[in-house]
CSV table of C-alpha atoms in Angstrom, one decimal:
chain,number,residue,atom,x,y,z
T,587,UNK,CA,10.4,-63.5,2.0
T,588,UNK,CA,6.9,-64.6,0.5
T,589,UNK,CA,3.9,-66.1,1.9
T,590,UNK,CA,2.4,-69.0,0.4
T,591,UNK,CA,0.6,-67.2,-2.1
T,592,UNK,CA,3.4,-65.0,-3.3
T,593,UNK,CA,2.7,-61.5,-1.7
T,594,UNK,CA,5.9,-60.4,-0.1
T,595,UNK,CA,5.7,-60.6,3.9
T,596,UNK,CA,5.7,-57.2,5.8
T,597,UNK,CA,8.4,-56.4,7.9
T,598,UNK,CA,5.7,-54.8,10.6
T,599,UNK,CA,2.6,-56.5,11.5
T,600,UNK,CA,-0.3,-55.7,13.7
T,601,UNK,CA,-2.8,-58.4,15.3
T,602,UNK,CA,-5.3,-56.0,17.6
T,603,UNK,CA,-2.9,-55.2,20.5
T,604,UNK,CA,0.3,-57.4,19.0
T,605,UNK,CA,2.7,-56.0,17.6
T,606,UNK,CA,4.8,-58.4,15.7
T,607,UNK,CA,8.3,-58.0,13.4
T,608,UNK,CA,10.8,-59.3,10.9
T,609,UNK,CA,11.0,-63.4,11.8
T,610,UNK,CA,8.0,-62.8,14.1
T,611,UNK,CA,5.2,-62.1,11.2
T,612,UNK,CA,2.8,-64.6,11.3
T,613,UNK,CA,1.2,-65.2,7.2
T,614,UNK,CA,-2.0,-66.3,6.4
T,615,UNK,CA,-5.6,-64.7,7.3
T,616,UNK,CA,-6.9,-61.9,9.3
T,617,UNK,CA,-8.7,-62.5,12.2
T,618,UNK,CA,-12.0,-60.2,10.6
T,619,UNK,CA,-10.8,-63.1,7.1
T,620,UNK,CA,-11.9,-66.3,10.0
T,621,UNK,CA,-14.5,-64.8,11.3
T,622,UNK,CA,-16.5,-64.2,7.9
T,623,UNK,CA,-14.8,-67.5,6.8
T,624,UNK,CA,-17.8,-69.8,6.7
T,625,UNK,CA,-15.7,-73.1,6.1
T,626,UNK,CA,-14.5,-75.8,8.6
T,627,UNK,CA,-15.7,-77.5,11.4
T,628,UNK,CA,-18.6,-76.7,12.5
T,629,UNK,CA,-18.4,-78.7,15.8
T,630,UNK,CA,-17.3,-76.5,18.0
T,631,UNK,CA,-21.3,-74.8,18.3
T,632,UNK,CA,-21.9,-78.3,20.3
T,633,UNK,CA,-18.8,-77.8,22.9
T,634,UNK,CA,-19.3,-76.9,26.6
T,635,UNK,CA,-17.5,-73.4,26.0
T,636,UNK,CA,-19.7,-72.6,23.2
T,637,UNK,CA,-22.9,-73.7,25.6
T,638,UNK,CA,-21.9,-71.6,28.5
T,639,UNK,CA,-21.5,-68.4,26.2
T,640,UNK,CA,-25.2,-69.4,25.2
T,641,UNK,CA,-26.4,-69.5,28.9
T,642,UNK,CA,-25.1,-66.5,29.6
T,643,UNK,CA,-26.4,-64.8,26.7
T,644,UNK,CA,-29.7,-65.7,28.0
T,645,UNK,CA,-28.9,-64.5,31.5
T,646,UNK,CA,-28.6,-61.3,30.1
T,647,UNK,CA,-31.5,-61.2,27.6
T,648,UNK,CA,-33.5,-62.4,31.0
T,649,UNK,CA,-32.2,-59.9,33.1
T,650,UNK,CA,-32.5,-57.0,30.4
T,651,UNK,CA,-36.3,-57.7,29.8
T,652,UNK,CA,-37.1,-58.1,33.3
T,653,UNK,CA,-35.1,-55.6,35.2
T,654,UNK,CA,-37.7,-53.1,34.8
T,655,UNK,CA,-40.5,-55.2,35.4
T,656,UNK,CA,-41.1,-54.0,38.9
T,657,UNK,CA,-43.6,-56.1,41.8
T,658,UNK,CA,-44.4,-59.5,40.1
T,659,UNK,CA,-45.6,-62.5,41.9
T,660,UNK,CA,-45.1,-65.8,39.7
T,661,UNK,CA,-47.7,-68.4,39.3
T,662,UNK,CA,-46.9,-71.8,38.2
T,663,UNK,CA,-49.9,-74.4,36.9
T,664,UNK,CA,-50.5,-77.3,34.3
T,665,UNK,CA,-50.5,-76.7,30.3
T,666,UNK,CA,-53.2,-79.3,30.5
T,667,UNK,CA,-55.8,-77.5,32.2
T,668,UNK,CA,-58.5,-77.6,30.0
T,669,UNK,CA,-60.1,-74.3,29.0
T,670,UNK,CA,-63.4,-73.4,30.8
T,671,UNK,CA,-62.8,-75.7,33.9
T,672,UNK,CA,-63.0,-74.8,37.6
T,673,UNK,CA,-59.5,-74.4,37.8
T,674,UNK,CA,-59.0,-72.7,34.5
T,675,UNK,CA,-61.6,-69.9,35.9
T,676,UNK,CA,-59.9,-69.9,39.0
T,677,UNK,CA,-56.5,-69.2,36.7
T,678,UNK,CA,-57.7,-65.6,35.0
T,679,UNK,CA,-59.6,-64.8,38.8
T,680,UNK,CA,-56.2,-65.0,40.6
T,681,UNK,CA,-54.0,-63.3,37.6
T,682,UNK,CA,-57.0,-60.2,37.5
T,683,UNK,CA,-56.5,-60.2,41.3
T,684,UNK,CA,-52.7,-60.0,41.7
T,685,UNK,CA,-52.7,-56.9,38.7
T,686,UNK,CA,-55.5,-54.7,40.7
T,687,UNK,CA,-53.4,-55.7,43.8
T,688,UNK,CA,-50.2,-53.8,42.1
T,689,UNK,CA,-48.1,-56.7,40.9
T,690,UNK,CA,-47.3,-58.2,37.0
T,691,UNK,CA,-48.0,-61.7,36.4
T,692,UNK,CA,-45.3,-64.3,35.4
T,693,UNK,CA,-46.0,-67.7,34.2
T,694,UNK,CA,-44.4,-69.9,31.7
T,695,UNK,CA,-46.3,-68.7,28.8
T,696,UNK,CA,-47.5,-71.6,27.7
T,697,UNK,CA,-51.3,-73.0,27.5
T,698,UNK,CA,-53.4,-74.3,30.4
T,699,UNK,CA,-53.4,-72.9,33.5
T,700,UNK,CA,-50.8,-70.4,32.9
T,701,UNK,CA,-52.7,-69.2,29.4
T,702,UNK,CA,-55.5,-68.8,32.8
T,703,UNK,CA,-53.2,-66.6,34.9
T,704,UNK,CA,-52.1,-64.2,32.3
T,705,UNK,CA,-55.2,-63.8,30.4
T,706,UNK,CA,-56.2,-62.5,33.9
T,707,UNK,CA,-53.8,-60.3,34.0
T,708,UNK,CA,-54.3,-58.9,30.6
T,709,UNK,CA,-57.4,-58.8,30.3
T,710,UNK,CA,-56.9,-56.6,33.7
T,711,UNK,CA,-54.3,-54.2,31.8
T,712,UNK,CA,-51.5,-55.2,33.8
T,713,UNK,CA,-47.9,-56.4,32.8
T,714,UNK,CA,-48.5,-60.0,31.4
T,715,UNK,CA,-45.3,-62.2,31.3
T,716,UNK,CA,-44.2,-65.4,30.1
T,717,UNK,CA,-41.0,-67.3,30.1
T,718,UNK,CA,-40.8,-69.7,27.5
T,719,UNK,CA,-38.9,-73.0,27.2
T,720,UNK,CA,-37.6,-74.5,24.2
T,721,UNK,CA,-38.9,-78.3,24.5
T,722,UNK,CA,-39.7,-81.4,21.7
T,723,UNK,CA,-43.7,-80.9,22.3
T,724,UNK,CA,-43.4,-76.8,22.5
T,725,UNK,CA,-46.4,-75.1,22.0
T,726,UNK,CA,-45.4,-71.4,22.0
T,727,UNK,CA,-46.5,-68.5,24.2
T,728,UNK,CA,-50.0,-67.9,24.7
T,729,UNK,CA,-52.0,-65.1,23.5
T,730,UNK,CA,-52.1,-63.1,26.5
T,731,UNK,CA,-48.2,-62.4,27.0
T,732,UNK,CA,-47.4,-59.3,26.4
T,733,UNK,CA,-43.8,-60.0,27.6
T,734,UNK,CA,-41.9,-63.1,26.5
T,735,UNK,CA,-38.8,-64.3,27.2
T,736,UNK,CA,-37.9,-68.3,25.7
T,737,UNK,CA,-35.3,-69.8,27.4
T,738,UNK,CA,-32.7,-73.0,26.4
T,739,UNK,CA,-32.1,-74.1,29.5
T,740,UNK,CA,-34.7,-74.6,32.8
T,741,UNK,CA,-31.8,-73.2,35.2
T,742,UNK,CA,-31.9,-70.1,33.6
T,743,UNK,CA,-35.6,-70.0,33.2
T,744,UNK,CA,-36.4,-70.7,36.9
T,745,UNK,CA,-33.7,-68.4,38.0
T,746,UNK,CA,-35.9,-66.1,36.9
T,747,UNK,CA,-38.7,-67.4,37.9
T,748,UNK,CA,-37.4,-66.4,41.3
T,749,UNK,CA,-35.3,-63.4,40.5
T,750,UNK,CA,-38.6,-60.9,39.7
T,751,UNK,CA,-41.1,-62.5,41.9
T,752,UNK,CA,-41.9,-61.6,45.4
T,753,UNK,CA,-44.6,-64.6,46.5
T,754,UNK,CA,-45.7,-68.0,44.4
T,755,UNK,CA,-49.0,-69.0,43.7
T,756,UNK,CA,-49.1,-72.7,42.7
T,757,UNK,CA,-52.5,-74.0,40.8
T,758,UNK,CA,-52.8,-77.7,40.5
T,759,UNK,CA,-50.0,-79.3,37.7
T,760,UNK,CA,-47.7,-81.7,37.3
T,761,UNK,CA,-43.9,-82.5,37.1
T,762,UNK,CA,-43.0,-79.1,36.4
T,763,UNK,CA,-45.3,-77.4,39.2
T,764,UNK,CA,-43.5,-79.4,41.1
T,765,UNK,CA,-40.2,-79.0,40.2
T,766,UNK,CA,-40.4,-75.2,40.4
T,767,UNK,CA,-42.8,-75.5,44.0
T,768,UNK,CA,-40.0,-77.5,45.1
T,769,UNK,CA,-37.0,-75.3,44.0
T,770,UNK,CA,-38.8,-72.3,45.6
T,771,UNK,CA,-39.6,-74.3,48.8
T,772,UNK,CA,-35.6,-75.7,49.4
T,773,UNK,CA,-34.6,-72.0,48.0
T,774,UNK,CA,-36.3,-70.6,50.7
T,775,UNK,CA,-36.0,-73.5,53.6
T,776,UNK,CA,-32.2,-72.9,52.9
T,777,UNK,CA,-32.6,-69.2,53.1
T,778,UNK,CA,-30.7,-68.8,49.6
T,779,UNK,CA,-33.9,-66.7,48.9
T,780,UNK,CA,-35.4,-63.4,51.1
T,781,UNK,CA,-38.6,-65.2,52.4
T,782,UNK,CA,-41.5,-65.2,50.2
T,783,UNK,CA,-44.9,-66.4,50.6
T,784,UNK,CA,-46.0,-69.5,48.3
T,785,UNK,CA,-49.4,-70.7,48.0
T,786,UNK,CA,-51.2,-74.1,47.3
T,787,UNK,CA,-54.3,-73.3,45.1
T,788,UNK,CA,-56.6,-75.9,45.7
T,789,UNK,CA,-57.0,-78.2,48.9
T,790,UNK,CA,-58.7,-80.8,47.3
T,791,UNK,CA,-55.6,-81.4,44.5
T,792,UNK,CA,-52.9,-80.6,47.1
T,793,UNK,CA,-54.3,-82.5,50.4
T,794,UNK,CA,-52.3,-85.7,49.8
T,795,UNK,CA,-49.1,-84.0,48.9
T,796,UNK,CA,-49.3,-81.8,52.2
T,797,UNK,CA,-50.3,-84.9,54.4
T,798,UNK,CA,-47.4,-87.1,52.7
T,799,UNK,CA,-45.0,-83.9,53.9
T,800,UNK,CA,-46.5,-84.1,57.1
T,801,UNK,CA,-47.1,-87.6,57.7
T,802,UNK,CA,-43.8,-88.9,56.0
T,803,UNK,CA,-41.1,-86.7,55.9
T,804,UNK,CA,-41.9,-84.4,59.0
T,805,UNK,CA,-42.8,-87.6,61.1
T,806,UNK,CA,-39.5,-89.4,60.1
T,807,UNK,CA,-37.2,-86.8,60.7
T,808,UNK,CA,-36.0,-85.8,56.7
T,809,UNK,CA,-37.8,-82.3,57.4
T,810,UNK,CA,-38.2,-79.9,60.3
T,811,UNK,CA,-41.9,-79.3,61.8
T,812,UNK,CA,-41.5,-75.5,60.7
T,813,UNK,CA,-40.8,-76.2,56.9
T,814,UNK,CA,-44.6,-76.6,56.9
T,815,UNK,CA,-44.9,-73.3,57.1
T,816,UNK,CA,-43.2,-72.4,54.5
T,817,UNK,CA,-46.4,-72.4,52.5
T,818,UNK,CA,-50.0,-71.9,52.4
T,819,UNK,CA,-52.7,-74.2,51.0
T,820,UNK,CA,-56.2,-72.0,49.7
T,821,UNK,CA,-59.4,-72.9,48.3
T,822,UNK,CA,-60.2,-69.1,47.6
T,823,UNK,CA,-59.3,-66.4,45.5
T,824,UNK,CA,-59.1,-63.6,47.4
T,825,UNK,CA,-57.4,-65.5,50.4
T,826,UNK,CA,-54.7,-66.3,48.0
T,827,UNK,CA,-54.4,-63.2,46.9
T,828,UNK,CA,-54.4,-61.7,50.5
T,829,UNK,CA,-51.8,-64.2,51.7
T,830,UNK,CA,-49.1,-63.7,48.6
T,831,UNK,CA,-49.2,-60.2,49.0
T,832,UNK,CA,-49.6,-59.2,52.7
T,833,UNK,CA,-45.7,-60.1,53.1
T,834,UNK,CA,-44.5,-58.0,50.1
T,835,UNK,CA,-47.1,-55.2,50.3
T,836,UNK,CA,-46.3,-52.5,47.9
């Protein structure tokens, strides 16, 4: 018997593990022949199967840079903060402040108020991290990261966003502040999380947001009283500082 281009067919054939003989030979390529085989469809990088080996390659590559990371306290805040502002200041006071205090700072790496925070901490000679998101208008990480980690997918980001931190310090943003402020907040209303502090920086910015929880939400029944607690709202540095800390104390 002959394959299709003429070789004679073994009698014995071995596929990893498989052993296969006489009329059970299989012709045609190896498996190492496909794999190095750069022809055919090429659709199959776009299928869900394909996508969830992807997220959790960058579980792992998340979990592998971080693991050693030790104490870290995460702080979330606009990219559009403008450089030299109040809050910008306030940004590199808070991320000096949480390094001499014994923790890393994590941010998402990006410009604004979280270039603030870990020029802080660098600047401080602590552990200055930043996890990255692949997005249309991507800006890359900022200067003063001297750990990056660029993430696909949000999930997987703000999984780790939770994973390494033990408090949250929140610094006026927008739509994704408050996506991960409110992730943290249901993680740890719902106790999915230990409890960890999380503080408001900035009254003035945050006043309307508290009183709308309070005023709307708390007073119509869709949250408890005590889920009011489950932050802090600050106007200074070192309060902050003392009140994302004193829970986790190292």
């Amino acid at each position: 018997m002959a394959n299709p281009e003429g070789a004679p067919v073994p009698e014995e054939q071995r596929l990893g593990p498989v052993l296969r003989r006489h009329d059970q030979v299989q012709t045609g390529t190896t498996t190492d022949q496909r794999l190095l085989d750069s022809e055919g469809p090429s659709e199959w990088v776009h299928t869900d199967p394909w996508r969830v080996m992807r997220i959790q390659s960058e579980f792992v590559e998340g979990f592998g840079a971080l693991a050693e990371l030790g104490p870290a306290v995460s702080v979330f805040g606009s990219a559009r903060t403008p450089r030299g502002t109040a809050e910008y200041e306030a940004g590199v006071r808070i991320g000096a402040a949480l390094v001499a205090a014994g923790f890393s700072v994590i941010t998402g790496g990006g410009p604004g108020a979280m270039e603030a925070a870990n020029k802080g901490a660098f600047e401080a000679g602590g552990t200055s991290v930043g996890l990255g998101i692949e997005l249309p208008f991507e800006q890359g990480m900022n200067q003063y990261v001297n750990l990056g980690v660029d993430f696909r997918y949000f999930f997987v980001r703000k999984t780790c966003f939770v994973k390494y931190a033990r408090g949250f310090v929140v610094l006026p943003g927008g739509l994704g502040t408050l996506d991960e402020l409110f992730e943290a907040l249901t993680l740890v209303q719902t106790r999915k999380v230990t409890r960890f502090p999380i503080v408001l920086f900035g009254s003035e910015y945050w006043g309307g947001l508290v009183s709308w929880l309070r005023e709307t939400l708390v007073a119509q029944g869709k949250a408890s009283p005590h889920d009011l607690e489950l932050f802090h709202l600050s106007d200074d540095v070192d309060e902050a500082i003392a009140l994302v800390t004193k829970e986790v104390g190292i």
